[in-house]
């Protein structure tokens, strides 16, 4: 399932030794979650995630197990995104990124800043200018 791991195993296919796969960018606790995902995905593949998201509730987007799997602290969620990207595990990357998108869906910029603890570094004038330049994307 991981294209990174698959490629490393294929490169060492003629070697009889046990292949060691270095994953310096993935913490042990995160790797454990990645393995849990992969094992479950092998037995019950995740339904394809519709884009744009039809709901901000992940349980309405994917099966319950997958929605529960990504119901984690933000730090772990972002570490899973990085691990899925680094290890090239597309279904996990799709799931975790969709989860972040669901956290943004339907929120104002202020609500998004609060959700992700982002400081607003725009002056009121700069913010007004950005809103004016991009008001087309707020139109229904």
JSON list of C-alpha atoms in Angstrom, two decimals:
[
{"chain": "A", "resi": 1, "resn": "UNK", "atom": "CA", "xyz": [0.00, 0.00, 0.00]},
{"chain": "A", "resi": 2, "resn": "UNK", "atom": "CA", "xyz": [2.91, 2.36, 0.67]},
{"chain": "A", "resi": 3, "resn": "UNK", "atom": "CA", "xyz": [4.58, 3.12, -2.63]},
{"chain": "A", "resi": 4, "resn": "UNK", "atom": "CA", "xyz": [7.75, 4.08, -0.74]},
{"chain": "A", "resi": 5, "resn": "UNK", "atom": "CA", "xyz": [7.95, 0.74, 1.07]},
{"chain": "A", "resi": 6, "resn": "UNK", "atom": "CA", "xyz": [6.89, -1.19, -2.05]},
{"chain": "A", "resi": 7, "resn": "UNK", "atom": "CA", "xyz": [9.68, 0.43, -4.07]},
{"chain": "A", "resi": 8, "resn": "UNK", "atom": "CA", "xyz": [12.28, -0.33, -1.41]},
{"chain": "A", "resi": 9, "resn": "UNK", "atom": "CA", "xyz": [11.19, -3.96, -1.21]},
{"chain": "A", "resi": 10, "resn": "UNK", "atom": "CA", "xyz": [11.29, -4.32, -4.99]},
{"chain": "A", "resi": 11, "resn": "UNK", "atom": "CA", "xyz": [14.78, -2.82, -5.11]},
{"chain": "A", "resi": 12, "resn": "UNK", "atom": "CA", "xyz": [15.96, -5.45, -2.61]},
{"chain": "A", "resi": 13, "resn": "UNK", "atom": "CA", "xyz": [13.96, -8.36, -4.11]},
{"chain": "A", "resi": 14, "resn": "UNK", "atom": "CA", "xyz": [17.07, -10.31, -5.04]},
{"chain": "A", "resi": 15, "resn": "UNK", "atom": "CA", "xyz": [18.57, -9.92, -1.56]},
{"chain": "A", "resi": 16, "resn": "UNK", "atom": "CA", "xyz": [17.91, -12.82, 0.83]},
{"chain": "A", "resi": 17, "resn": "UNK", "atom": "CA", "xyz": [18.54, -10.69, 3.91]},
{"chain": "A", "resi": 18, "resn": "UNK", "atom": "CA", "xyz": [15.78, -9.05, 5.87]},
{"chain": "A", "resi": 19, "resn": "UNK", "atom": "CA", "xyz": [15.22, -5.62, 4.37]},
{"chain": "A", "resi": 20, "resn": "UNK", "atom": "CA", "xyz": [15.46, -2.71, 6.77]},
{"chain": "A", "resi": 21, "resn": "UNK", "atom": "CA", "xyz": [13.29, 0.20, 5.72]},
{"chain": "A", "resi": 22, "resn": "UNK", "atom": "CA", "xyz": [14.41, 3.50, 7.23]},
{"chain": "A", "resi": 23, "resn": "UNK", "atom": "CA", "xyz": [11.57, 5.88, 8.05]},
{"chain": "A", "resi": 24, "resn": "UNK", "atom": "CA", "xyz": [13.37, 8.79, 9.71]},
{"chain": "A", "resi": 25, "resn": "UNK", "atom": "CA", "xyz": [10.47, 11.18, 9.19]},
{"chain": "A", "resi": 26, "resn": "UNK", "atom": "CA", "xyz": [7.88, 8.98, 10.90]},
{"chain": "A", "resi": 27, "resn": "UNK", "atom": "CA", "xyz": [7.62, 8.66, 14.69]},
{"chain": "A", "resi": 28, "resn": "UNK", "atom": "CA", "xyz": [6.91, 5.22, 16.18]},
{"chain": "A", "resi": 29, "resn": "UNK", "atom": "CA", "xyz": [3.45, 6.17, 17.50]},
{"chain": "A", "resi": 30, "resn": "UNK", "atom": "CA", "xyz": [2.49, 7.58, 14.10]},
{"chain": "A", "resi": 31, "resn": "UNK", "atom": "CA", "xyz": [3.86, 4.51, 12.31]},
{"chain": "A", "resi": 32, "resn": "UNK", "atom": "CA", "xyz": [1.70, 2.35, 14.58]},
{"chain": "A", "resi": 33, "resn": "UNK", "atom": "CA", "xyz": [-1.38, 4.31, 13.44]},
{"chain": "A", "resi": 34, "resn": "UNK", "atom": "CA", "xyz": [-0.29, 4.05, 9.79]},
{"chain": "A", "resi": 35, "resn": "UNK", "atom": "CA", "xyz": [0.04, 0.27, 10.13]},
{"chain": "A", "resi": 36, "resn": "UNK", "atom": "CA", "xyz": [-3.37, 0.09, 11.82]},
{"chain": "A", "resi": 37, "resn": "UNK", "atom": "CA", "xyz": [-4.85, 2.02, 8.88]},
{"chain": "A", "resi": 38, "resn": "UNK", "atom": "CA", "xyz": [-3.17, -0.19, 6.29]},
{"chain": "A", "resi": 39, "resn": "UNK", "atom": "CA", "xyz": [-4.28, -3.41, 7.99]},
{"chain": "A", "resi": 40, "resn": "UNK", "atom": "CA", "xyz": [-7.86, -2.22, 8.18]},
{"chain": "A", "resi": 41, "resn": "UNK", "atom": "CA", "xyz": [-7.82, -0.84, 4.63]},
{"chain": "A", "resi": 42, "resn": "UNK", "atom": "CA", "xyz": [-6.65, -4.22, 3.32]},
{"chain": "A", "resi": 43, "resn": "UNK", "atom": "CA", "xyz": [-9.73, -5.91, 4.82]},
{"chain": "A", "resi": 44, "resn": "UNK", "atom": "CA", "xyz": [-12.27, -3.12, 4.31]},
{"chain": "A", "resi": 45, "resn": "UNK", "atom": "CA", "xyz": [-11.24, -0.64, 1.60]},
{"chain": "A", "resi": 46, "resn": "UNK", "atom": "CA", "xyz": [-12.37, 2.92, 2.21]},
{"chain": "A", "resi": 47, "resn": "UNK", "atom": "CA", "xyz": [-15.06, 4.32, -0.02]},
{"chain": "A", "resi": 48, "resn": "UNK", "atom": "CA", "xyz": [-13.79, 6.96, -2.41]},
{"chain": "A", "resi": 49, "resn": "UNK", "atom": "CA", "xyz": [-14.05, 10.45, -0.98]},
{"chain": "A", "resi": 50, "resn": "UNK", "atom": "CA", "xyz": [-16.25, 12.69, -3.10]},
{"chain": "A", "resi": 51, "resn": "UNK", "atom": "CA", "xyz": [-14.85, 16.10, -3.96]},
{"chain": "A", "resi": 52, "resn": "UNK", "atom": "CA", "xyz": [-15.95, 18.63, -3.02]},
{"chain": "A", "resi": 53, "resn": "UNK", "atom": "CA", "xyz": [-16.81, 17.17, 0.38]},
{"chain": "A", "resi": 54, "resn": "UNK", "atom": "CA", "xyz": [-20.53, 16.59, 0.75]},
{"chain": "A", "resi": 55, "resn": "UNK", "atom": "CA", "xyz": [-20.41, 17.15, 4.51]},
{"chain": "A", "resi": 56, "resn": "UNK", "atom": "CA", "xyz": [-18.24, 18.54, 7.27]},
{"chain": "A", "resi": 57, "resn": "UNK", "atom": "CA", "xyz": [-18.97, 15.33, 9.22]},
{"chain": "A", "resi": 58, "resn": "UNK", "atom": "CA", "xyz": [-16.48, 12.64, 8.24]},
{"chain": "A", "resi": 59, "resn": "UNK", "atom": "CA", "xyz": [-18.97, 9.90, 9.23]},
{"chain": "A", "resi": 60, "resn": "UNK", "atom": "CA", "xyz": [-21.09, 11.09, 6.29]},
{"chain": "A", "resi": 61, "resn": "UNK", "atom": "CA", "xyz": [-18.10, 10.97, 3.94]},
{"chain": "A", "resi": 62, "resn": "UNK", "atom": "CA", "xyz": [-16.45, 7.62, 4.78]},
{"chain": "A", "resi": 63, "resn": "UNK", "atom": "CA", "xyz": [-17.26, 4.48, 6.76]},
{"chain": "A", "resi": 64, "resn": "UNK", "atom": "CA", "xyz": [-17.51, 4.79, 10.55]},
{"chain": "A", "resi": 65, "resn": "UNK", "atom": "CA", "xyz": [-14.17, 3.09, 11.24]},
{"chain": "A", "resi": 66, "resn": "UNK", "atom": "CA", "xyz": [-12.32, 5.60, 9.06]},
{"chain": "A", "resi": 67, "resn": "UNK", "atom": "CA", "xyz": [-14.19, 8.56, 10.56]},
{"chain": "A", "resi": 68, "resn": "UNK", "atom": "CA", "xyz": [-13.28, 7.32, 14.05]},
{"chain": "A", "resi": 69, "resn": "UNK", "atom": "CA", "xyz": [-9.67, 6.71, 12.97]},
{"chain": "A", "resi": 70, "resn": "UNK", "atom": "CA", "xyz": [-9.14, 10.40, 12.10]},
{"chain": "A", "resi": 71, "resn": "UNK", "atom": "CA", "xyz": [-10.99, 11.66, 15.18]},
{"chain": "A", "resi": 72, "resn": "UNK", "atom": "CA", "xyz": [-7.67, 12.48, 16.84]},
{"chain": "A", "resi": 73, "resn": "UNK", "atom": "CA", "xyz": [-5.77, 15.47, 18.20]},
{"chain": "A", "resi": 74, "resn": "UNK", "atom": "CA", "xyz": [-4.69, 17.96, 15.52]},
{"chain": "A", "resi": 75, "resn": "UNK", "atom": "CA", "xyz": [-1.00, 17.28, 16.13]},
{"chain": "A", "resi": 76, "resn": "UNK", "atom": "CA", "xyz": [-1.44, 13.57, 15.40]},
{"chain": "A", "resi": 77, "resn": "UNK", "atom": "CA", "xyz": [-3.67, 14.32, 12.40]},
{"chain": "A", "resi": 78, "resn": "UNK", "atom": "CA", "xyz": [-0.97, 16.52, 10.85]},
{"chain": "A", "resi": 79, "resn": "UNK", "atom": "CA", "xyz": [1.72, 13.94, 11.65]},
{"chain": "A", "resi": 80, "resn": "UNK", "atom": "CA", "xyz": [-0.43, 11.32, 9.86]},
{"chain": "A", "resi": 81, "resn": "UNK", "atom": "CA", "xyz": [-0.66, 13.64, 6.84]},
{"chain": "A", "resi": 82, "resn": "UNK", "atom": "CA", "xyz": [3.12, 14.01, 6.77]},
{"chain": "A", "resi": 83, "resn": "UNK", "atom": "CA", "xyz": [3.64, 10.24, 7.18]},
{"chain": "A", "resi": 84, "resn": "UNK", "atom": "CA", "xyz": [1.09, 9.38, 4.48]},
{"chain": "A", "resi": 85, "resn": "UNK", "atom": "CA", "xyz": [2.73, 11.85, 2.13]},
{"chain": "A", "resi": 86, "resn": "UNK", "atom": "CA", "xyz": [6.28, 10.69, 2.91]},
{"chain": "A", "resi": 87, "resn": "UNK", "atom": "CA", "xyz": [5.36, 7.00, 2.66]},
{"chain": "A", "resi": 88, "resn": "UNK", "atom": "CA", "xyz": [3.16, 7.64, -0.39]},
{"chain": "A", "resi": 89, "resn": "UNK", "atom": "CA", "xyz": [-0.03, 6.06, 1.00]},
{"chain": "A", "resi": 90, "resn": "UNK", "atom": "CA", "xyz": [-2.71, 7.73, -1.11]},
{"chain": "A", "resi": 91, "resn": "UNK", "atom": "CA", "xyz": [-5.84, 6.47, 0.72]},
{"chain": "A", "resi": 92, "resn": "UNK", "atom": "CA", "xyz": [-4.48, 7.66, 4.08]},
{"chain": "A", "resi": 93, "resn": "UNK", "atom": "CA", "xyz": [-3.40, 10.98, 2.60]},
{"chain": "A", "resi": 94, "resn": "UNK", "atom": "CA", "xyz": [-6.86, 11.43, 1.04]},
{"chain": "A", "resi": 95, "resn": "UNK", "atom": "CA", "xyz": [-8.56, 10.62, 4.35]},
{"chain": "A", "resi": 96, "resn": "UNK", "atom": "CA", "xyz": [-6.43, 12.88, 6.51]},
{"chain": "A", "resi": 97, "resn": "UNK", "atom": "CA", "xyz": [-6.53, 15.81, 4.08]},
{"chain": "A", "resi": 98, "resn": "UNK", "atom": "CA", "xyz": [-10.31, 15.43, 3.73]},
{"chain": "A", "resi": 99, "resn": "UNK", "atom": "CA", "xyz": [-10.52, 15.57, 7.52]},
{"chain": "A", "resi": 100, "resn": "UNK", "atom": "CA", "xyz": [-8.68, 18.89, 7.56]},
{"chain": "A", "resi": 101, "resn": "UNK", "atom": "CA", "xyz": [-10.93, 20.13, 4.74]},
{"chain": "A", "resi": 102, "resn": "UNK", "atom": "CA", "xyz": [-13.98, 19.12, 6.81]},
{"chain": "A", "resi": 103, "resn": "UNK", "atom": "CA", "xyz": [-12.61, 21.18, 9.70]},
{"chain": "A", "resi": 104, "resn": "UNK", "atom": "CA", "xyz": [-12.54, 24.21, 7.38]},
{"chain": "A", "resi": 105, "resn": "UNK", "atom": "CA", "xyz": [-15.77, 23.60, 5.48]},
{"chain": "A", "resi": 106, "resn": "UNK", "atom": "CA", "xyz": [-18.36, 26.31, 6.07]},
{"chain": "A", "resi": 107, "resn": "UNK", "atom": "CA", "xyz": [-16.23, 28.35, 8.47]},
{"chain": "A", "resi": 108, "resn": "UNK", "atom": "CA", "xyz": [-15.29, 32.00, 8.35]},
{"chain": "A", "resi": 109, "resn": "UNK", "atom": "CA", "xyz": [-11.61, 32.99, 8.24]},
{"chain": "A", "resi": 110, "resn": "UNK", "atom": "CA", "xyz": [-11.85, 33.92, 11.92]},
{"chain": "A", "resi": 111, "resn": "UNK", "atom": "CA", "xyz": [-13.28, 30.50, 12.83]},
{"chain": "A", "resi": 112, "resn": "UNK", "atom": "CA", "xyz": [-10.55, 28.78, 10.80]},
{"chain": "A", "resi": 113, "resn": "UNK", "atom": "CA", "xyz": [-7.87, 30.80, 12.60]},
{"chain": "A", "resi": 114, "resn": "UNK", "atom": "CA", "xyz": [-9.36, 29.77, 15.93]},
{"chain": "A", "resi": 115, "resn": "UNK", "atom": "CA", "xyz": [-9.64, 26.08, 14.91]},
{"chain": "A", "resi": 116, "resn": "UNK", "atom": "CA", "xyz": [-5.99, 25.89, 13.86]},
{"chain": "A", "resi": 117, "resn": "UNK", "atom": "CA", "xyz": [-4.64, 28.46, 16.33]},
{"chain": "A", "resi": 118, "resn": "UNK", "atom": "CA", "xyz": [-3.43, 30.80, 13.56]},
{"chain": "A", "resi": 119, "resn": "UNK", "atom": "CA", "xyz": [-2.56, 34.37, 14.43]},
{"chain": "A", "resi": 120, "resn": "UNK", "atom": "CA", "xyz": [-4.02, 37.07, 12.19]},
{"chain": "A", "resi": 121, "resn": "UNK", "atom": "CA", "xyz": [-1.02, 39.03, 11.02]},
{"chain": "A", "resi": 122, "resn": "UNK", "atom": "CA", "xyz": [-2.97, 41.31, 8.66]},
{"chain": "A", "resi": 123, "resn": "UNK", "atom": "CA", "xyz": [-3.71, 44.89, 9.59]},
{"chain": "A", "resi": 124, "resn": "UNK", "atom": "CA", "xyz": [-7.40, 45.81, 9.18]},
{"chain": "A", "resi": 125, "resn": "UNK", "atom": "CA", "xyz": [-6.49, 47.64, 5.96]},
{"chain": "A", "resi": 126, "resn": "UNK", "atom": "CA", "xyz": [-4.59, 44.65, 4.54]},
{"chain": "A", "resi": 127, "resn": "UNK", "atom": "CA", "xyz": [-7.42, 42.29, 5.45]},
{"chain": "A", "resi": 128, "resn": "UNK", "atom": "CA", "xyz": [-9.98, 44.56, 3.76]},
{"chain": "A", "resi": 129, "resn": "UNK", "atom": "CA", "xyz": [-7.81, 44.66, 0.63]},
{"chain": "A", "resi": 130, "resn": "UNK", "atom": "CA", "xyz": [-7.46, 40.86, 0.52]},
{"chain": "A", "resi": 131, "resn": "UNK", "atom": "CA", "xyz": [-11.20, 40.43, 1.03]},
{"chain": "A", "resi": 132, "resn": "UNK", "atom": "CA", "xyz": [-11.92, 42.89, -1.80]},
{"chain": "A", "resi": 133, "resn": "UNK", "atom": "CA", "xyz": [-9.48, 41.15, -4.15]},
{"chain": "A", "resi": 134, "resn": "UNK", "atom": "CA", "xyz": [-10.99, 37.75, -3.37]},
{"chain": "A", "resi": 135, "resn": "UNK", "atom": "CA", "xyz": [-14.66, 38.47, -2.84]},
{"chain": "A", "resi": 136, "resn": "UNK", "atom": "CA", "xyz": [-15.46, 36.41, -5.93]},
{"chain": "A", "resi": 137, "resn": "UNK", "atom": "CA", "xyz": [-14.71, 33.25, -3.96]},
{"chain": "A", "resi": 138, "resn": "UNK", "atom": "CA", "xyz": [-17.24, 34.15, -1.25]},
{"chain": "A", "resi": 139, "resn": "UNK", "atom": "CA", "xyz": [-20.07, 34.62, -3.71]},
{"chain": "A", "resi": 140, "resn": "UNK", "atom": "CA", "xyz": [-22.69, 31.85, -3.69]}
]
